[in-house]
CSV table of C-alpha atoms in Angstrom, one decimal:
chain,number,residue,atom,x,y,z
A,1,MET,CA,-39.0,14.1,-9.4
A,2,GLU,CA,-38.4,17.8,-9.0
A,3,LEU,CA,-35.8,19.2,-11.4
A,4,LEU,CA,-33.7,22.3,-11.1
A,5,THR,CA,-32.0,24.2,-13.9
A,6,ILE,CA,-28.2,24.1,-13.9
A,7,GLY,CA,-28.2,27.7,-12.7
A,8,ALA,CA,-30.5,27.0,-9.8
A,9,PHE,CA,-28.7,23.8,-8.9
A,10,ALA,CA,-25.3,25.6,-9.1
A,11,LYS,CA,-26.6,28.2,-6.6
A,12,ALA,CA,-28.0,25.7,-4.2
A,13,SER,CA,-24.9,23.4,-4.3
A,14,ARG,CA,-22.3,26.2,-4.3
A,15,LEU,CA,-20.8,24.8,-7.4
A,16,SER,CA,-20.4,26.9,-10.5
A,17,PRO,CA,-22.1,25.9,-13.8
A,18,LYS,CA,-18.7,25.5,-15.3
A,19,ALA,CA,-17.7,23.0,-12.6
A,20,LEU,CA,-21.0,21.1,-13.0
A,21,ARG,CA,-20.3,20.8,-16.7
A,22,LEU,CA,-16.8,19.4,-15.9
A,23,TYR,CA,-18.2,16.9,-13.4
A,24,ASP,CA,-20.7,15.8,-16.0
A,25,GLU,CA,-17.9,15.1,-18.5
A,26,LEU,CA,-16.0,13.2,-15.8
A,27,LYS,CA,-19.1,11.3,-14.9
A,28,LEU,CA,-18.7,12.5,-11.3
A,29,LEU,CA,-22.0,14.3,-11.1
A,30,LEU,CA,-24.3,13.4,-14.0
A,31,PRO,CA,-27.4,15.6,-14.6
A,32,ALA,CA,-30.8,13.9,-14.1
A,33,ARG,CA,-31.9,15.1,-17.5
A,34,VAL,CA,-30.4,16.7,-20.6
A,35,ASP,CA,-32.7,18.4,-23.1
A,36,PRO,CA,-32.2,16.5,-26.4
A,37,ASP,CA,-32.7,19.7,-28.5
A,38,THR,CA,-30.8,22.4,-26.5
A,39,GLY,CA,-28.4,20.2,-24.5
A,40,TYR,CA,-29.5,22.1,-21.4
A,41,ARG,CA,-28.8,20.2,-18.1
A,42,TYR,CA,-31.3,19.7,-15.3
A,43,TYR,CA,-30.6,18.2,-11.9
A,44,ALA,CA,-32.8,16.5,-9.3
A,45,VAL,CA,-33.2,18.0,-5.9
A,46,GLU,CA,-32.1,14.6,-4.5
A,47,GLN,CA,-28.6,15.2,-6.1
A,48,LEU,CA,-27.9,18.3,-3.9
A,49,GLN,CA,-26.4,16.2,-1.0
A,50,ARG,CA,-23.9,14.6,-3.3
A,51,ALA,CA,-23.1,17.9,-5.0
A,52,ARG,CA,-22.5,19.7,-1.7
A,53,LEU,CA,-20.2,16.9,-0.6
A,54,VAL,CA,-18.2,17.3,-3.8
A,55,ALA,CA,-18.1,21.1,-3.2
A,56,TRP,CA,-16.8,20.6,0.4
A,57,LEU,CA,-14.2,18.1,-0.7
A,58,ARG,CA,-12.9,20.4,-3.4
A,59,ARG,CA,-12.6,23.2,-0.8
A,60,LEU,CA,-10.4,20.7,1.1
A,61,GLY,CA,-8.2,20.4,-2.0
A,62,MET,CA,-9.0,16.7,-2.6
A,63,PRO,CA,-8.2,15.5,-6.1
A,64,LEU,CA,-11.2,14.6,-8.3
A,65,ALA,CA,-10.2,10.9,-8.5
A,66,GLU,CA,-10.3,10.6,-4.7
A,67,ILE,CA,-13.6,12.5,-4.6
A,68,ARG,CA,-15.1,10.0,-6.9
A,69,THR,CA,-14.0,7.2,-4.5
A,70,VAL,CA,-15.5,9.0,-1.5
A,71,CYS,CA,-18.8,9.7,-3.2
A,72,GLY,CA,-19.2,6.0,-4.0
A,73,LEU,CA,-18.9,4.9,-0.3
A,74,ASP,CA,-21.3,4.7,2.6
A,75,PRO,CA,-21.0,7.5,5.2
A,76,ALA,CA,-18.7,5.6,7.5
A,77,GLY,CA,-16.4,4.6,4.6
A,78,ALA,CA,-16.4,8.1,3.2
A,79,ALA,CA,-15.5,9.5,6.7
A,80,ARG,CA,-12.5,7.1,6.8
A,81,GLU,CA,-11.3,8.2,3.4
A,82,ILE,CA,-11.6,11.9,4.3
A,83,ARG,CA,-9.7,11.3,7.6
A,84,ALA,CA,-7.0,9.4,5.7
A,85,TYR,CA,-6.7,12.2,3.1
A,86,TRP,CA,-6.4,14.9,5.7
A,87,ALA,CA,-3.7,12.9,7.6
A,88,ARG,CA,-1.6,12.8,4.4
A,89,VAL,CA,-2.1,16.6,3.9
A,90,GLU,CA,-1.0,17.3,7.5
A,91,ALA,CA,2.1,15.1,7.0
A,92,GLU,CA,3.0,16.9,3.8
A,93,THR,CA,2.4,20.3,5.5
A,94,ALA,CA,4.7,19.3,8.3
A,95,VAL,CA,7.5,18.7,5.9
A,96,ARG,CA,7.0,22.0,4.2
A,97,ARG,CA,6.8,23.7,7.6
A,98,ASP,CA,10.3,22.3,8.5
A,99,LEU,CA,11.6,23.6,5.2
A,100,ALA,CA,10.1,27.0,5.7
A,101,ALA,CA,11.7,27.2,9.2
A,102,PHE,CA,15.1,26.2,7.7
A,103,LEU,CA,14.9,28.9,5.0
A,104,VAL,CA,13.8,31.6,7.5
A,105,ASP,CA,16.7,30.6,9.7
A,106,GLN,CA,19.2,30.8,6.9
A,107,LEU,CA,17.9,34.1,5.5
A,108,THR,CA,18.1,35.8,8.9
A,109,ASP,CA,21.7,34.6,9.2
A,110,GLU,CA,21.1,32.8,12.4
A,111,SER,CA,21.0,36.1,14.3
A,112,GLY,CA,21.1,35.7,18.1
A,113,ARG,CA,22.8,32.3,18.1
A,114,ASP,CA,25.9,31.6,20.1
A,115,HIS,CA,28.7,30.9,17.6
A,116,THR,CA,31.5,30.9,20.1
A,117,THR,CA,31.0,27.4,21.5
A,118,MET,CA,32.7,24.7,19.4
A,119,LEU,CA,31.0,21.3,19.3
A,120,GLU,CA,32.1,17.9,18.0
A,121,LEU,CA,30.8,14.4,17.8
A,122,ARG,CA,31.9,11.3,19.8
A,123,TYR,CA,30.5,8.2,18.1
A,124,SER,CA,30.4,4.4,17.9
A,125,ALA,CA,28.8,2.0,15.5
A,126,HIS,CA,28.2,-1.8,15.4
A,127,SER,CA,26.3,-4.2,13.2
A,128,ASP,CA,25.2,-7.8,14.2
A,129,ARG,CA,23.8,-10.6,12.1
A,130,GLY,CA,21.2,-11.5,14.8
A,131,HIS,CA,20.1,-15.0,15.7
A,132,VAL,CA,18.0,-15.9,12.7
A,133,ARG,CA,19.2,-14.4,9.4
A,134,PRO,CA,21.9,-16.4,7.6
A,135,ALA,CA,23.8,-13.3,6.6
A,136,ASN,CA,24.1,-9.6,7.6
A,137,GLN,CA,22.7,-7.3,4.9
A,138,ASP,CA,23.1,-4.1,7.1
A,139,THR,CA,25.9,-1.6,6.7
A,140,VAL,CA,26.9,1.0,9.3
A,141,TYR,CA,29.4,3.8,9.3
A,142,ALA,CA,30.5,6.4,11.8
A,143,GLY,CA,33.2,9.0,11.2
A,144,ARG,CA,34.2,12.5,12.2
A,145,ARG,CA,31.4,14.1,10.1
A,146,LEU,CA,29.2,11.2,8.7
A,147,LEU,CA,27.0,8.8,10.5
A,148,ALA,CA,25.0,6.2,8.4
A,149,VAL,CA,22.9,3.1,8.6
A,150,ALA,CA,21.7,1.1,5.6
A,151,ASP,CA,19.5,-2.0,5.6
A,152,GLY,CA,19.7,-4.0,2.4
A,153,PHE,CA,17.0,-6.3,0.9
A,154,GLY,CA,16.9,-8.9,-1.9
A,155,PRO,CA,19.6,-11.3,-3.1
A,156,ALA,CA,22.1,-8.5,-3.4
A,157,GLY,CA,21.0,-6.7,-0.2
A,158,ALA,CA,24.4,-6.7,1.5
A,159,PRO,CA,26.2,-5.2,-1.6
A,160,ALA,CA,23.3,-2.7,-2.0
A,161,SER,CA,23.6,-1.4,1.6
A,162,SER,CA,27.4,-1.3,1.3
A,163,ALA,CA,27.3,0.6,-2.0
A,164,ALA,CA,24.9,3.2,-0.6
A,165,VAL,CA,27.1,3.9,2.4
A,166,GLU,CA,30.3,3.9,0.2
A,167,ALA,CA,28.7,6.5,-2.0
A,168,LEU,CA,28.4,8.9,1.0
A,169,LYS,CA,31.8,8.3,2.5
A,170,PHE,CA,33.4,11.2,0.6
A,171,LEU,CA,31.3,13.5,2.7
A,172,ASP,CA,33.4,12.5,5.8
A,173,GLU,CA,36.5,14.0,4.2
A,174,GLY,CA,37.6,17.6,3.7
A,175,GLU,CA,36.5,20.7,5.5
A,176,GLU,CA,33.2,21.3,7.2
A,177,LEU,CA,30.4,22.7,5.0
A,178,GLY,CA,28.1,25.5,5.7
A,179,ALA,CA,24.5,24.6,6.6
A,180,GLY,CA,23.2,26.4,3.5
A,181,SER,CA,24.9,24.1,1.0
A,182,VAL,CA,24.9,20.8,2.9
A,183,LEU,CA,21.4,19.7,2.0
A,184,ASN,CA,22.1,20.1,-1.7
A,185,LEU,CA,25.3,18.1,-1.3
A,186,LEU,CA,23.5,15.3,0.6
A,187,GLU,CA,20.7,15.2,-2.1
A,188,ASP,CA,23.4,14.8,-4.8
A,189,ALA,CA,25.2,12.1,-2.8
A,190,VAL,CA,22.0,10.1,-2.4
A,191,ARG,CA,21.4,10.3,-6.1
A,192,GLY,CA,24.8,8.8,-6.6
A,193,ALA,CA,24.0,6.1,-4.0
A,194,SER,CA,20.8,5.2,-5.8
A,195,GLU,CA,22.7,4.8,-9.1
A,196,ALA,CA,25.3,2.6,-7.4
A,197,VAL,CA,22.5,0.4,-5.9
A,198,ARG,CA,20.7,0.1,-9.2
A,199,ASP,CA,23.9,-1.1,-10.9
A,200,LEU,CA,23.8,-4.2,-8.6
A,201,ALA,CA,20.6,-5.6,-10.1
A,202,GLU,CA,20.9,-9.4,-10.6
A,203,GLY,CA,18.7,-11.2,-13.1
A,204,GLY,CA,15.7,-9.0,-12.6
A,205,GLU,CA,15.6,-9.6,-8.9
A,206,GLU,CA,14.5,-6.8,-6.7
A,207,ASN,CA,17.4,-5.5,-4.6
A,208,GLY,CA,17.6,-2.3,-2.6
A,209,THR,CA,18.4,-0.7,0.7
A,210,THR,CA,17.2,1.8,3.2
A,211,LEU,CA,19.5,4.7,4.0
A,212,THR,CA,19.5,7.0,7.1
A,213,ALA,CA,22.4,9.3,7.5
A,214,LEU,CA,23.5,12.4,9.5
A,215,LEU,CA,26.2,14.8,8.3
A,216,TRP,CA,27.9,17.1,10.8
A,217,THR,CA,28.4,20.8,9.8
A,218,GLY,CA,30.0,22.0,13.0
A,219,SER,CA,26.9,23.3,14.6
A,220,LYS,CA,24.1,21.4,12.9
A,221,LEU,CA,23.3,17.9,11.7
A,222,ALA,CA,21.9,17.4,8.2
A,223,LEU,CA,19.6,14.4,8.0
A,224,VAL,CA,18.9,12.3,4.9
A,225,HIS,CA,16.4,9.5,5.2
A,226,ILE,CA,14.7,7.0,2.9
A,227,GLY,CA,13.1,3.7,4.0
A,228,ASP,CA,12.3,2.4,7.5
A,229,SER,CA,15.6,2.6,9.3
A,230,ARG,CA,15.3,5.3,11.9
A,231,ALA,CA,17.0,8.3,13.6
A,232,TYR,CA,16.3,9.3,17.2
A,233,LEU,CA,17.4,12.2,19.4
A,234,LEU,CA,17.8,11.9,23.2
A,235,ARG,CA,17.7,15.5,24.5
A,236,ASP,CA,17.2,16.6,28.2
A,237,GLY,CA,16.1,13.1,29.1
A,238,GLU,CA,13.4,12.8,26.4
A,239,LEU,CA,13.5,10.6,23.3
A,240,PHE,CA,12.4,12.1,19.9
A,241,ARG,CA,12.0,10.1,16.7
A,242,ILE,CA,13.2,12.4,14.0
A,243,THR,CA,12.5,10.2,10.9
A,244,HIS,CA,9.3,9.0,9.5
A,245,ASP,CA,9.1,5.4,8.1
A,246,HIS,CA,8.5,5.1,4.4
A,247,SER,CA,6.5,1.9,4.8
A,248,VAL,CA,3.0,0.6,4.1
A,249,VAL,CA,2.3,0.1,7.8
A,250,GLN,CA,3.4,3.6,8.7
A,251,SER,CA,1.1,5.0,6.0
A,252,LEU,CA,-1.8,3.0,7.4
A,253,LEU,CA,-1.0,4.3,10.9
A,254,ASP,CA,-0.9,7.9,9.6
A,255,GLU,CA,-4.3,7.5,7.9
A,256,GLY,CA,-5.9,6.0,11.0
A,257,ARG,CA,-6.6,2.7,9.3
A,258,LEU,CA,-4.4,0.7,11.7
A,259,THR,CA,-3.7,0.9,15.4
A,260,PRO,CA,-0.1,0.6,16.8
A,261,GLU,CA,-1.0,-2.8,18.2
A,262,GLU,CA,-2.3,-4.1,14.9
A,263,ALA,CA,0.9,-2.7,13.2
A,264,LEU,CA,3.1,-5.0,15.2
A,265,SER,CA,1.7,-8.1,13.5
A,266,HIS,CA,0.6,-6.7,10.1
A,267,PRO,CA,1.6,-9.0,7.3
A,268,GLN,CA,3.0,-6.1,5.2
A,269,ARG,CA,5.1,-4.5,8.0
A,270,ALA,CA,8.3,-5.1,6.0
A,271,LEU,CA,6.9,-3.6,2.8
A,272,LEU,CA,8.6,-0.3,1.9
A,273,LEU,CA,7.1,2.6,-0.1
A,274,LYS,CA,10.5,4.2,-0.7
A,275,ALA,CA,14.0,2.8,-0.9
A,276,LEU,CA,17.1,3.1,-2.9
A,277,GLY,CA,17.0,0.7,-5.8
A,278,GLY,CA,14.3,-2.0,-6.0
A,279,GLY,CA,12.7,-0.1,-9.0
A,280,MET,CA,11.7,2.8,-6.7
A,281,ALA,CA,12.7,6.4,-7.4
A,282,PRO,CA,14.4,7.8,-4.4
A,283,ALA,CA,12.7,10.9,-2.9
A,284,PRO,CA,14.5,11.2,0.5
A,285,ASP,CA,13.5,13.3,3.4
A,286,LEU,CA,16.1,16.1,3.9
A,287,ARG,CA,16.2,18.4,6.9
A,288,LEU,CA,18.6,20.2,9.3
A,289,HIS,CA,18.8,19.8,13.1
A,290,GLU,CA,20.3,22.3,15.4
A,291,ALA,CA,22.8,20.5,17.7
A,292,ARG,CA,23.2,21.1,21.4
A,293,SER,CA,25.8,20.0,23.8
A,294,GLY,CA,24.5,16.9,25.6
A,295,ASP,CA,22.5,15.6,22.7
A,296,ARG,CA,22.7,11.9,21.9
A,297,TYR,CA,21.7,10.7,18.4
A,298,LEU,CA,20.8,7.1,17.5
A,299,LEU,CA,20.7,5.7,13.9
A,300,CYS,CA,19.4,2.1,13.7
A,301,SER,CA,18.0,-0.5,11.4
A,302,ASP,CA,14.5,-2.0,12.0
A,303,GLY,CA,16.3,-5.1,13.5
A,304,LEU,CA,16.3,-2.9,16.7
A,305,THR,CA,13.0,-1.1,16.5
A,306,GLY,CA,11.1,-4.2,15.4
A,307,VAL,CA,11.7,-5.9,18.7
A,308,VAL,CA,12.7,-3.2,21.2
A,309,PRO,CA,10.0,-0.6,22.0
A,310,ASP,CA,10.9,3.1,22.1
A,311,GLY,CA,10.5,3.2,25.9
A,312,ARG,CA,13.2,0.6,26.3
A,313,ILE,CA,15.4,2.3,23.7
A,314,LYS,CA,15.2,5.5,25.7
A,315,GLU,CA,16.2,3.7,28.9
A,316,LEU,CA,19.2,2.1,27.3
A,317,LEU,CA,20.4,5.3,25.6
A,318,ALA,CA,20.0,7.4,28.8
A,319,GLY,CA,21.6,4.8,31.0
A,320,GLU,CA,24.9,4.3,29.3
A,321,PRO,CA,27.8,6.7,29.8
A,322,GLY,CA,29.3,6.7,26.3
A,323,PRO,CA,28.4,5.8,22.7
A,324,GLU,CA,30.3,2.5,22.6
A,325,SER,CA,28.5,1.0,25.6
A,326,ALA,CA,25.2,2.4,24.4
A,327,VAL,CA,25.6,0.7,21.0
A,328,ARG,CA,26.5,-2.6,22.7
A,329,SER,CA,23.5,-2.4,25.0
A,330,LEU,CA,21.1,-1.8,22.2
A,331,VAL,CA,22.4,-4.6,20.0
A,332,ASP,CA,22.4,-7.0,23.0
A,333,GLU,CA,18.8,-6.0,23.8
A,334,ALA,CA,17.6,-6.8,20.3
A,335,ASN,CA,19.4,-10.2,20.3
A,336,ALA,CA,17.9,-11.0,23.8
A,337,ALA,CA,14.5,-10.4,22.3
A,338,GLY,CA,15.2,-13.2,19.8
A,339,GLY,CA,17.4,-11.4,17.3
A,340,PRO,CA,15.0,-12.1,14.3
A,341,ASP,CA,16.8,-9.6,12.0
A,342,ASN,CA,20.1,-8.0,11.5
A,343,VAL,CA,20.5,-5.2,14.0
A,344,SER,CA,22.7,-2.1,13.5
A,345,CYS,CA,23.2,1.0,15.6
A,346,VAL,CA,25.2,4.2,15.5
A,347,VAL,CA,25.2,6.4,18.6
A,348,ALA,CA,26.8,9.8,18.6
A,349,ASP,CA,27.1,12.4,21.4
A,350,VAL,CA,27.4,16.1,20.8
A,351,VAL,CA,30.1,17.4,23.1
A,352,ILE,CA,31.9,20.7,23.6
A,353,HIS,CA,35.2,20.7,21.7
A,354,PRO,CA,38.1,21.0,24.2
A,355,ARG,CA,40.0,24.3,23.5
A,356,PRO,CA,43.8,24.1,23.4
A,357,PRO,CA,45.4,25.7,26.4
A,358,VAL,CA,46.3,29.3,25.9
A,359,PRO,CA,50.1,29.8,26.2
A,360,ILE,CA,51.3,32.0,29.0
A,361,ALA,CA,53.6,34.8,27.9
C-alpha cells in the first residue's frame, strides 16, 4: 500500500493539513497510518477519491454531518443525497432572494410606481364540513384588510384554528399600514396566535393548526404562511401558487425523492413539518406581493387541493364572475370529488376603488 505524507496528501486532495487533522478527529477521514512516536499522519493513495469528494462537498457548503452520510453511500445513493441537499439550498436561496427584492424595493422608495390608482378588495369566504369528517376543524375569515384560512388538527383542532384566526382579527381594524412595517406586525401577530393555540393543549394530546393569511396595505398584500393550507394568485389568466407546503411530502418532492404521482397516495401526505402548536416552533413564511387591478387571490385548506387539481382550480376561479360564486364553485367541486376533508376557501378580487364624484361648482 503506497502511503503519502499529510502534506503530499493535502496537496493532492486539495484539503489543507488543518482540515485533514479535523476530519481525523471527527472520524470522517482517518489516516491509513499514524507514527506511534511522532504522531505524524500518513494516507493511502486509495483514500484520495474519498478525500476529493469531501473537498467538493465542503465547497458546496454541505455540513460535515451530511458529508459523513454521503461518504457512506454507494455512488447512486450519494448522488441522491447531493441532489436533495442542493434542492434545499435552492429553496432557501429563493426565500432570501424574495426578501432581498423586498428590501431593495423599500429602500428605493418604490420609485417609478403609480401611486394615483386606489385599489380595494372584494371578497367572500366559506367553510364546509365535507362528506366524511364528523366535525369542521377549519376556520376562515374575510374582512376589509384581512383574509385568513386555518386548518386545525388533533382533539382540539377546531378551537385551535379558531384561536389562530381570532389572534389576527385585530389587524382588520384601524388604518392601513405601510408596507415597511406590515411584515413585522404580521410576525408579532402570528407569535400571539401560536401562544393562543398552545394554551389549548388537552391532556398532552397534540393539537395545532395551519395558518395562511393575507393582509391588505392599500397597494400590497402581505402574506404569512405556515403549514399546508395554500394561497394562489390568478393573474392575466394564469394561476400561480404563492405558498410552499410545510409538509413531509412536499420536502420529499423538493428533494426529488418522490414524484407528484407518488405524492398523491403517500402514507405521510398529511404529516406537517411546521404548524402552530403541536409542539412545533412556528417559523412562518413572510413576504409581500404587489397587487394589481384584476388579480384574484385564493386561500384554501387542503380539503380543496387534496381532491381538486390545480388545473381545475384555475378553471373554476377564472370562470366565475365574482368572489362569492367562485368560493361556492370551489367548495362544491371538492364535495363532488367525495368531500373527504373539511374544505374552506377565501376568494378576493383586487379592484379599482370607485372615486367619489367631483362636485360641480
